[in-house]
Coordinates of C-alpha atoms and ligand atoms in Angstrom, one line a residue:
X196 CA 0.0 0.0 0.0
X197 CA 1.1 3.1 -1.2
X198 CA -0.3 6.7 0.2
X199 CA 0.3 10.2 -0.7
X200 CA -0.3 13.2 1.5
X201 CA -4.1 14.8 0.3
X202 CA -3.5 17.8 -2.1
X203 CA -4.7 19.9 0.7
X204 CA -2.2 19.7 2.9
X205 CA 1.2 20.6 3.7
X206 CA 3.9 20.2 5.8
X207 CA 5.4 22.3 8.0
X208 CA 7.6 23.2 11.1
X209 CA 8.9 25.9 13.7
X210 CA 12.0 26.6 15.6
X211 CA 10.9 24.3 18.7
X212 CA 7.7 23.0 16.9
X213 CA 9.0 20.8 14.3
X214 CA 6.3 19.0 13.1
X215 CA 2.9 20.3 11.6
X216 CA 0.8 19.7 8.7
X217 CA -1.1 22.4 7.3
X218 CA -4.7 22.0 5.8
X219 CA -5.3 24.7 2.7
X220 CA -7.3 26.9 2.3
X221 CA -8.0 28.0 5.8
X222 CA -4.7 27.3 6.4
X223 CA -5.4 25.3 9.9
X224 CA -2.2 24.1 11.8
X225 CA -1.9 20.7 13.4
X226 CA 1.2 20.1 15.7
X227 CA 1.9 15.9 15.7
X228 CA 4.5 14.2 17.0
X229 CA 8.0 12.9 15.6
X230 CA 6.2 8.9 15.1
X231 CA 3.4 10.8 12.8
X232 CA 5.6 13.1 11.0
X233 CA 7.8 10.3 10.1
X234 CA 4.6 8.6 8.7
X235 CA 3.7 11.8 6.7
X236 CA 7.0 11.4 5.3
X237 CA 7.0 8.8 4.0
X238 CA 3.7 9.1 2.3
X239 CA 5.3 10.7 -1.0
X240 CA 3.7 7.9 -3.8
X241 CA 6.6 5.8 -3.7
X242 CA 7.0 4.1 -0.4
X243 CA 5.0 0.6 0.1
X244 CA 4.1 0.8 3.3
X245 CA 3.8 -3.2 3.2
X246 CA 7.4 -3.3 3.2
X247 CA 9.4 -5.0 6.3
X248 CA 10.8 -2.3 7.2
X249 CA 7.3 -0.3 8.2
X250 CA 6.5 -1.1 11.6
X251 CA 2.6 -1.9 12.4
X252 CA 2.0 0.9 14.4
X253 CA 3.2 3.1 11.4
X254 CA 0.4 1.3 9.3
X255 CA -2.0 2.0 12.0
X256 CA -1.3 5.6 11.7
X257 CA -1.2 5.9 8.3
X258 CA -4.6 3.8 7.8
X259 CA -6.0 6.5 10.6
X260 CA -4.9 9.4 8.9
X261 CA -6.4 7.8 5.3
X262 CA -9.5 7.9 7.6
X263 CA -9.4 12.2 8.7
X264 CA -8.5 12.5 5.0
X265 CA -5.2 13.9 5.7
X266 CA -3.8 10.7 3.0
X267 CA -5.0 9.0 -0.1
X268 CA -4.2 5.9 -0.7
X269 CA -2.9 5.1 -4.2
X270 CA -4.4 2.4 -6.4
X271 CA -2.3 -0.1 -7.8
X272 CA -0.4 1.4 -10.8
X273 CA -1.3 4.6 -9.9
X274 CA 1.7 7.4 -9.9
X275 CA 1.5 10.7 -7.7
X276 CA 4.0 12.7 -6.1
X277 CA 4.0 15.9 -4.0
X278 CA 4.1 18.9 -5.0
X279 CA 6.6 21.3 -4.0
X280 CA 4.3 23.6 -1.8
X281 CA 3.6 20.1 0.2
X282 CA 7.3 19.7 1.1
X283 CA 8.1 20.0 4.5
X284 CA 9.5 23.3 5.3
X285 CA 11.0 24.3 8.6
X286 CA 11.3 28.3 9.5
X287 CA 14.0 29.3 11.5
X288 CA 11.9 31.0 14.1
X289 CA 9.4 30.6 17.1
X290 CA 5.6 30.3 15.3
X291 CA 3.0 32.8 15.4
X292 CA -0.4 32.1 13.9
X293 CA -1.7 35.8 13.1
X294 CA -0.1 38.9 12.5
X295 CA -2.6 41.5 13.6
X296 CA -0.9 44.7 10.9
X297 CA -1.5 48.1 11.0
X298 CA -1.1 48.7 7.3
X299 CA -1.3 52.5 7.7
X300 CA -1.5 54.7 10.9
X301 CA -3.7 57.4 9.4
X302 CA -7.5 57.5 9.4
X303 CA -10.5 59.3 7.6
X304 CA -12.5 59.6 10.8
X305 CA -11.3 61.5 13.9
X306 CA -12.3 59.2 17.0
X307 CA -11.7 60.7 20.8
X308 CA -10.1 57.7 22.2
X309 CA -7.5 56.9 19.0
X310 CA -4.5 55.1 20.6
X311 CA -2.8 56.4 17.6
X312 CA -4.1 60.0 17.0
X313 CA -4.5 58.1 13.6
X314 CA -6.3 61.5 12.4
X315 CA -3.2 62.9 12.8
X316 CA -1.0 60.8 11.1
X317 CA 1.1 60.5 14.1
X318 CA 3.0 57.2 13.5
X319 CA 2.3 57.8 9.8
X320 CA 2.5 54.8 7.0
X321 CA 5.9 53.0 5.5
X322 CA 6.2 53.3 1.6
X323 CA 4.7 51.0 -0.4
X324 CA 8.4 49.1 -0.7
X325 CA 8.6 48.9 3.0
X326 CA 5.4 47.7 3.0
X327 CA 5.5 44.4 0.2
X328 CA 8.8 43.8 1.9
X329 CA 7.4 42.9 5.4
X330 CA 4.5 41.5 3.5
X331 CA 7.6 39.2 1.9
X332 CA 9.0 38.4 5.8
X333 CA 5.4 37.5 6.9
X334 CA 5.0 34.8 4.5
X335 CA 9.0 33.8 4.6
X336 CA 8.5 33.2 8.5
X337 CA 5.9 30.7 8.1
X338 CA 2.7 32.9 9.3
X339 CA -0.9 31.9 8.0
X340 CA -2.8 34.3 8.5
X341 CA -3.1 38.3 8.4
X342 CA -5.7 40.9 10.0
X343 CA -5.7 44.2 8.6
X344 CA -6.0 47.0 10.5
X345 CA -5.1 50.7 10.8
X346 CA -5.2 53.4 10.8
X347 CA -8.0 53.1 8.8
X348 CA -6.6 50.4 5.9
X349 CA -8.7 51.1 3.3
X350 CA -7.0 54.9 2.8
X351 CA -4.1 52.7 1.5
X352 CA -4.0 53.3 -2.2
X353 CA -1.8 50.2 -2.4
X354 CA -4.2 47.8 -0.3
X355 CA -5.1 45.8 -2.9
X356 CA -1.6 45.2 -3.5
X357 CA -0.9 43.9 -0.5
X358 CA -4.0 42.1 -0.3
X359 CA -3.0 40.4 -3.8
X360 CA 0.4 39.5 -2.8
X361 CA -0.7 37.9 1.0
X362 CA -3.6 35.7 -1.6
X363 CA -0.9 34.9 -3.7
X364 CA 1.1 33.4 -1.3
X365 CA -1.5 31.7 0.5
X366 CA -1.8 33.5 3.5
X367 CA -5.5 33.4 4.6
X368 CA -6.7 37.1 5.5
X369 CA -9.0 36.5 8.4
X370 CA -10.1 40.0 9.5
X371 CA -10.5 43.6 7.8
X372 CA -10.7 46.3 10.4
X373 CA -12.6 49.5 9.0
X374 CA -14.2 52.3 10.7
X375 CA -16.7 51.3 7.3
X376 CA -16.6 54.6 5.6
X377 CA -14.6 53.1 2.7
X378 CA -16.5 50.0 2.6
X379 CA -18.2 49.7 -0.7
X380 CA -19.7 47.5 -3.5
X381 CA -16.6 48.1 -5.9
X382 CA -14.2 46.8 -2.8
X383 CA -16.4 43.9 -2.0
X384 CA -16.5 42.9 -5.5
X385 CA -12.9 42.9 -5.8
X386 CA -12.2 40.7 -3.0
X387 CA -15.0 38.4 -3.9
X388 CA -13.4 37.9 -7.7
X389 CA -9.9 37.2 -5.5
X390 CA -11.9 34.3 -3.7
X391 CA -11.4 36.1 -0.1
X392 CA -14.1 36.8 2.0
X393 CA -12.6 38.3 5.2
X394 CA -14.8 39.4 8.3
X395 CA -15.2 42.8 8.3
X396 CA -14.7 44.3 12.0
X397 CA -16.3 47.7 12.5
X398 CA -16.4 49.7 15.7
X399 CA -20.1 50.5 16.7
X400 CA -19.8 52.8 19.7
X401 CA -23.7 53.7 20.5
X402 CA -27.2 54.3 19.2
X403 CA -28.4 57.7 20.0
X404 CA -25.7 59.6 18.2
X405 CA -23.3 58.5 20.6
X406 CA -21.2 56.6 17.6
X407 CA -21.0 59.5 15.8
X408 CA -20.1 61.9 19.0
X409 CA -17.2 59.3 19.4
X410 CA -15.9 58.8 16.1
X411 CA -16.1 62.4 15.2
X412 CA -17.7 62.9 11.8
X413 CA -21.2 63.7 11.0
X414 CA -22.9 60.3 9.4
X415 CA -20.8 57.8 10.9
X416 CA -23.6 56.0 12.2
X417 CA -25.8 55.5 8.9
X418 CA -22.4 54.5 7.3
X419 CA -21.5 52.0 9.6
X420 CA -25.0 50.5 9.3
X421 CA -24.7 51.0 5.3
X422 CA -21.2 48.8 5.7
X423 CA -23.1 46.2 7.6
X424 CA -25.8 45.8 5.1
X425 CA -23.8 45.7 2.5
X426 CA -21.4 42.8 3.9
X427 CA -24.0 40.6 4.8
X428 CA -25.7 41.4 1.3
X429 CA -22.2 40.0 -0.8
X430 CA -21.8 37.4 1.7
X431 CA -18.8 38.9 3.6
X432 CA -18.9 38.1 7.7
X433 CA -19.1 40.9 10.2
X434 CA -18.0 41.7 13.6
X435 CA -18.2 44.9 16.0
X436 CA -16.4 45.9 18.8
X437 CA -18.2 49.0 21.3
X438 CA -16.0 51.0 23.4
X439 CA -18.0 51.9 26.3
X440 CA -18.1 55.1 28.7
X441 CA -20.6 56.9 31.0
X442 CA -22.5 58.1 27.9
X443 CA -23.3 55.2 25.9
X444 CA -23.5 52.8 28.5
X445 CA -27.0 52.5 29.0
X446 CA -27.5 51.7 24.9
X447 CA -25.6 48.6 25.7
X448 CA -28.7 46.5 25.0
X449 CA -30.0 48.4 22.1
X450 CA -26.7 48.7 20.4
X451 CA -26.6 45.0 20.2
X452 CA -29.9 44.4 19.1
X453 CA -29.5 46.7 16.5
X454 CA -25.9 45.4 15.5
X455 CA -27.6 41.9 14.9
X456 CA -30.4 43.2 13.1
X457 CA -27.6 44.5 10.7
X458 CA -26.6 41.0 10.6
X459 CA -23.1 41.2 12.9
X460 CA -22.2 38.2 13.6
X461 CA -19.9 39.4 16.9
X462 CA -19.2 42.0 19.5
X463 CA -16.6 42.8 22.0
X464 CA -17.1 45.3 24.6
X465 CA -14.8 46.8 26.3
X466 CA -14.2 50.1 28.3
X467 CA -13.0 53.0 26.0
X468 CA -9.1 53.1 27.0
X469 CA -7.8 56.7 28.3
X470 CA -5.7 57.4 25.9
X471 CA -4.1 60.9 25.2
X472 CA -6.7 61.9 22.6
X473 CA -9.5 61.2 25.0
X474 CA -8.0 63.0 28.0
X475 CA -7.6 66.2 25.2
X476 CA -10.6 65.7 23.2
X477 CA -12.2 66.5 27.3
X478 CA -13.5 63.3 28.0
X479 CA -12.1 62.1 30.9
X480 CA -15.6 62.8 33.1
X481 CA -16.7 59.9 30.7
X482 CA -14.3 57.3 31.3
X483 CA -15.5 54.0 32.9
X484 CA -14.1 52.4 36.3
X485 CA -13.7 48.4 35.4
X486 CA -16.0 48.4 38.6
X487 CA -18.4 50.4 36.3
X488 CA -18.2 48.7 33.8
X489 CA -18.4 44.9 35.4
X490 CA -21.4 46.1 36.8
X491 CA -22.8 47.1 33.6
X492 CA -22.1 43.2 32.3
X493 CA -23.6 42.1 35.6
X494 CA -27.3 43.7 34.4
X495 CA -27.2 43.1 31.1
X496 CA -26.0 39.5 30.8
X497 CA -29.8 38.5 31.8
X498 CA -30.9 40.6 28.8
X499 CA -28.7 39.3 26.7
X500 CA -30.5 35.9 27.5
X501 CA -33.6 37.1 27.1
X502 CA -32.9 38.8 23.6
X503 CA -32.1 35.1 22.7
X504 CA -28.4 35.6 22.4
X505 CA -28.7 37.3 19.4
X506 CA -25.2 37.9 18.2
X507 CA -21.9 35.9 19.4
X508 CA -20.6 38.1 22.3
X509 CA -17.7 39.2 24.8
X510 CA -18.0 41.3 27.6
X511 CA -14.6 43.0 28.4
X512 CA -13.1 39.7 28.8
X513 CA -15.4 38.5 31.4
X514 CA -18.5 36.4 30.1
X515 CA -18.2 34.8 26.3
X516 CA -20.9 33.3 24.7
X517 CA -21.3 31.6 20.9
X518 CA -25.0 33.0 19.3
X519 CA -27.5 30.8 19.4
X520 CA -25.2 28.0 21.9
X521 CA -25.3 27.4 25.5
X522 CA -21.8 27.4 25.6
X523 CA -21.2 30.7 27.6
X524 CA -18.2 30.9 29.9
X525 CA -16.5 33.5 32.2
X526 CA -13.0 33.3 30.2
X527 CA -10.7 34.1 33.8
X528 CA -13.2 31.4 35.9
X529 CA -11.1 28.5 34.0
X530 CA -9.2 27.6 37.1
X531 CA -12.4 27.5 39.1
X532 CA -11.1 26.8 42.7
X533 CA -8.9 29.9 42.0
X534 CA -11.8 32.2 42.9
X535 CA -12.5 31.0 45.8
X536 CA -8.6 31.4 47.3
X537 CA -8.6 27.8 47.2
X538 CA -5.6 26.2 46.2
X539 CA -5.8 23.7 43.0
X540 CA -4.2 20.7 42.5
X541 CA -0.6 20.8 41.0
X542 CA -1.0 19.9 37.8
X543 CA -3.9 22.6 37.4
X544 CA -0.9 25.2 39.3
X545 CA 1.7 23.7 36.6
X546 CA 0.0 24.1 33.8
X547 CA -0.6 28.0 35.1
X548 CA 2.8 28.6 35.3
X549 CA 4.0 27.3 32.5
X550 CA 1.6 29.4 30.4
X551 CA 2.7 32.2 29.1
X552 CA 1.6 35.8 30.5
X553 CA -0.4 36.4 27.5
X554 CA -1.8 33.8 25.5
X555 CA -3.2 36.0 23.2
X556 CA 0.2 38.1 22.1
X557 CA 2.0 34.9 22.2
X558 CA 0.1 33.6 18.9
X559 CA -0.8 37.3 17.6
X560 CA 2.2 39.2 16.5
X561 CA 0.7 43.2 16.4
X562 CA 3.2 45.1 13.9
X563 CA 2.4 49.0 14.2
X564 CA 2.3 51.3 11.4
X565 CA 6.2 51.9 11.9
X566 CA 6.6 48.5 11.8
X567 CA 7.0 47.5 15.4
X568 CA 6.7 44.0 17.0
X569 CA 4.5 44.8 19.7
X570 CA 2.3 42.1 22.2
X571 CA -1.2 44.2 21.1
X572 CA -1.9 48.3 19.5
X573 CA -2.2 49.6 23.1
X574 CA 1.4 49.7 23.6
X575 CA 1.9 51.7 20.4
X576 CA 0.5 54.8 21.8
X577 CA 3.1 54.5 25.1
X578 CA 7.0 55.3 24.6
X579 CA 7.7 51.5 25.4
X580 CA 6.9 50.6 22.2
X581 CA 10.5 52.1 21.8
X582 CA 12.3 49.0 23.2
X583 CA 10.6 46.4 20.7
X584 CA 12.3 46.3 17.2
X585 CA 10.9 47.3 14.1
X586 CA 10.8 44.4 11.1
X587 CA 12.6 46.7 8.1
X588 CA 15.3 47.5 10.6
X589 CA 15.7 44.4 12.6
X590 CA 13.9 41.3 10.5
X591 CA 10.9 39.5 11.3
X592 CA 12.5 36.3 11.5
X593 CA 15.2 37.2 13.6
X594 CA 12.8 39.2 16.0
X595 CA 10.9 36.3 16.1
X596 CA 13.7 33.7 17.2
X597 CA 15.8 36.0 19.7
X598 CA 14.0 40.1 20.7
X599 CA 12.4 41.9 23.6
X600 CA 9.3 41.4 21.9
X601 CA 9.7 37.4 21.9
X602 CA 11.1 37.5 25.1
X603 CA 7.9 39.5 26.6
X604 CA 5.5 37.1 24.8
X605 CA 7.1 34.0 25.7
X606 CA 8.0 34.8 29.6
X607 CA 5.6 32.2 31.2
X608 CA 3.4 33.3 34.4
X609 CA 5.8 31.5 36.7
X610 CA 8.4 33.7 35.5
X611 CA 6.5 36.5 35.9
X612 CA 5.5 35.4 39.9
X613 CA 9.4 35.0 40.1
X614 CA 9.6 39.1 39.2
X615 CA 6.8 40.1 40.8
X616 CA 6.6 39.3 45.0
X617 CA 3.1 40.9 45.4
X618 CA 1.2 38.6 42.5
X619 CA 3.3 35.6 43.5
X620 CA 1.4 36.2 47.5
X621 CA -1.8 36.6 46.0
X622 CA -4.7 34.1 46.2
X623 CA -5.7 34.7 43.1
X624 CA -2.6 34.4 41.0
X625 CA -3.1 30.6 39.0
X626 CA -6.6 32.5 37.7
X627 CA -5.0 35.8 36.9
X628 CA -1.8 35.2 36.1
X629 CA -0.7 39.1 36.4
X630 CA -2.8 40.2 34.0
X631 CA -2.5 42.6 31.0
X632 CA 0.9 44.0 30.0
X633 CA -0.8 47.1 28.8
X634 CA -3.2 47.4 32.3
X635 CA 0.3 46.9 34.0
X636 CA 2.0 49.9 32.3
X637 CA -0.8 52.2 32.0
X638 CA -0.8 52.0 35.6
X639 CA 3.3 52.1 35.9
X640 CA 5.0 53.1 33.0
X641 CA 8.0 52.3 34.4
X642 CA 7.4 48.7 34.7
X643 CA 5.7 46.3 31.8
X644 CA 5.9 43.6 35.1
X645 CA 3.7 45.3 37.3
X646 CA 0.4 44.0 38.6
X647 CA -3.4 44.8 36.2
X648 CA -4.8 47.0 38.5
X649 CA -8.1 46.1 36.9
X650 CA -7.6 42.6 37.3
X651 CA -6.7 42.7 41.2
X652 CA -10.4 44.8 41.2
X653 CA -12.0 42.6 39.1
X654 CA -11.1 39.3 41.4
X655 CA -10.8 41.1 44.9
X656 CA -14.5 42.4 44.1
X657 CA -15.5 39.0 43.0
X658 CA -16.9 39.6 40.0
X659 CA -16.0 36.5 37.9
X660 CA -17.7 34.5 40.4
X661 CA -21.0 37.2 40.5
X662 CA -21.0 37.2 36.6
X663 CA -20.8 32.9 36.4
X664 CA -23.8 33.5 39.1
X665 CA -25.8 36.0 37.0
X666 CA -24.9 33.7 33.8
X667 CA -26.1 30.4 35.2
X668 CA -29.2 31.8 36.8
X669 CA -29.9 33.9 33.3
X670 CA -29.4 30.7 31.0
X671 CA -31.7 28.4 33.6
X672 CA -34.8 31.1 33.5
X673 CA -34.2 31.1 29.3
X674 CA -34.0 27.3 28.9
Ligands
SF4_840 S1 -11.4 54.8 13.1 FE1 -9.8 53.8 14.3 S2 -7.9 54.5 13.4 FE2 -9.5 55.9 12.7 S3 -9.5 57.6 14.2 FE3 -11.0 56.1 14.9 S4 -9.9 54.7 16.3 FE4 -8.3 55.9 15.1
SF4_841 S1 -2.7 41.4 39.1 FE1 -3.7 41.6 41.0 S2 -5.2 39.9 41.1 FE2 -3.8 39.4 39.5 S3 -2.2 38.1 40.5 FE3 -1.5 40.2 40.6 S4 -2.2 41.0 42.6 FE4 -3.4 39.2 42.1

């Protein structure tokens, strides 16, 4: 028996994560171990597996993986080889499933909170060159998948170059982020002709004008509704993200409702960050406490249930649920015992400290409109960003296998308790883990190691365990 790898499918490896095979087109990753790689091998048209030399267990595997489709047996006779996209190829560096890319940093719109004063230009946008060369260095370093964000992307004359040359190379894009101005028929249809149909991820900040009052320009709410219609109408996916404050609070509910009606898929809430542009634009009065804004979740997580869960939705990183499922979970309750200051077993504690601090930034590489490696866009408003390199300068692969910015994303949480004496005392530490790097420095920034304030008030109020409470109760009385 003779088996070739499906045409689908490639295969693949990282610096410390040798052995993967990657399904096409959504480009899905599958780490295996050495016995199963070997197998994969192997299955290049020519090798009889029947042979002596193949041990039984390898004919179990491959007869299993025949099964998931990952192989196709060959019929007697019958000649196939891979092709050379199917090799196995193994990148230098450390793997990162997404790069999150701010393709420009200026904007059409002139929003209060912009981490980037984006209406400004402030960090302004590399050359096109620049641009198709880190576009080159993403695909070289073995990434799948690209968001595009801003800035506003679309104000790119050259997007649909870069767009063209990501397709090309067969690197999915997953997510478009637009403010939705620029979102039209003519670019829809040229993305659908390129056979990519990426979510469209608009920020919805608000009925009762308050979308508009935040983003700064007259009409922003019937354009971001247009946008909407228009994706669902040519088939393209859509999700929303709602920065909250004392104003637009109270739409919480209606904003969704109307979001889903508009047929958005998801939402993400979370509490409009104090950036410099919204202490100068005079909105400070407005900003949320996380107290606020937990509280907020705490009241309208029942409605949310009694809307029928009508869109797929995260609450500031506190309840998750899929539309339509019963599924919901409070994302920081994982380690359940840990709210109660009870301690877990050891492997639950092990497993906590060998994570690293982020799991997020450790998979999502953020590159900034200058072109810095940066855990997430918050840091690219703060001078820290500084200390990470930027890819034309420094290399993606190289910052990638040995930089500040891998070192930050891979240093685990019991790393982090080893630098930090006040979480390693707290109770709540194999939940929380520290935190965000960004919470920490907004509150310090002199040190990227310090403790989430938010965090240590969001678990010393006990609201993860209030909001499961809320949840269960809310999802019982719904069905
Ligand atoms: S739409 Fe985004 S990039 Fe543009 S000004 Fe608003 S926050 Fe900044
Ligand atoms: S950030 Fe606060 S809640 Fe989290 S481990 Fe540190 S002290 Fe505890």
């Amino acid at each position: 028996m003779r088996y070739v790898l499906s045409e689908q499918y490639l295969l693949r490896g990282w610096d410390r994560l040798p052995w993967a095979v990657v399904r096409r087109p959504e480009n899905t990753v599958r780490f295996i171990d050495a016995p199963m790689f070997r197998v994969l091998e192997l299955s290049d048209g020519t090798v009889d597996f029947d042979l002596p030399l193949i041990s039984d267990q390898m004919r179990d595997v491959a007869a299993r993986l025949e099964r998931e489709g990952v192989l196709r047996a060959l019929a007697d006779g019958e000649r196939a080889e891979l092709t050379d996209d199917q090799r196995y190829v193994r990148y230098p560096n450390r793997f990162i499933k997404t790069v999150h890319w701010s393709i420009t940093g200026r904007c059409n719109y002139r929003c209060r909170h912009c981490f980037m004063d984006a209406p400004d230009a402030r960090l302004g946008e590399l050359d096109h060159d620049t641009m198709m060369d880190i576009a080159r260095q993403i695909v070289e370093a073995g990434i799948l998948h690209v968001n595009l964000t801003g800035g506003e992307p679309l104000v790119r004359p050259d997007f649909l170059e870069i767009v063209d040359y990501l397709i090309a190379h067969h690197v999915v894009i997953e997510q478009i982020y637009s403010n939705g101005r620029l979102v039209t028929r003519e670019l829809l249809e040229k993305l659908d002709e390129r056979g990519t149909h990426p979510e469209f991820n608009m920020s919805f900040d608000g009925t009762e004008g308050w979308h508009d009052w935040l983003r700064g320009v007259d009409g922003a709410t019937d354009d971001i509704l247009r946008a909407f219609d228009l994706c669902r109408a040519m088939g393209f996916p859509t999700g929303a993200e709602i920065c909250l404050h004392r104003g637009n609070l109270h739409t919480l509910r209606d904003s969704v409702n109307l979001l889903a009606e508009h047929g958005c898929l998801s939402l993400k809430t979370n509490p409009v960050s104090p950036t410099e542009a919204w202490k100068r634009s005079g909105s400070s009065d407005l900003t949320l406490s996380i107290e606020e804004a937990a509280e907020a979740y705490l009241t309208y997580i029942p409605r949310y249930f009694e809307d029928g869960m009508p869109l797929s939705i995260m609450l500031g990183g506190m309840f998750s649920c899929e539309k339509g499922s019963t599924d919901w979970f409070v994302p920081r309750m994982h380690v359940a015992t840990c709210d109660a200051g009870e301690k877990p077993d050891e492997a639950v504690m092990q497993d906590c400290l060998d994570s690293c601090i982020c799991g997020h930034a450790r998979v999502t590489l953020y590159i900034s409109p200058e072109g810095r490696m940066l855990p997430c866009m918050p840091l690219s408003e703060l001078p820290v960003q500084d200390d990470y390199p930027a890819v034309q300068d420094f290399g993606l692969a190289r910052g990638l296998t040995d930089s500040s910015y891998l070192r930050l994303v891979t240093t685990t949480v019991g790393e982090y308790l080893a630098r930090n004496p006040e979480c390693a005392a707290c109770e709540y530490r194999f939940a929380c883990g520290g935190g965000c790097r960004a919470g920490a420095i907004r509150a310090d920034p002199d040190n990227i190691m310090g403790p989430d304030r938010a965090m240590c008030a969001l678990y010393r109020g006990g609201y993860y365990r209030r909001v499961r409470e809320v949840a269960e109760a809310a999802a019982k009385m719904n069905g």
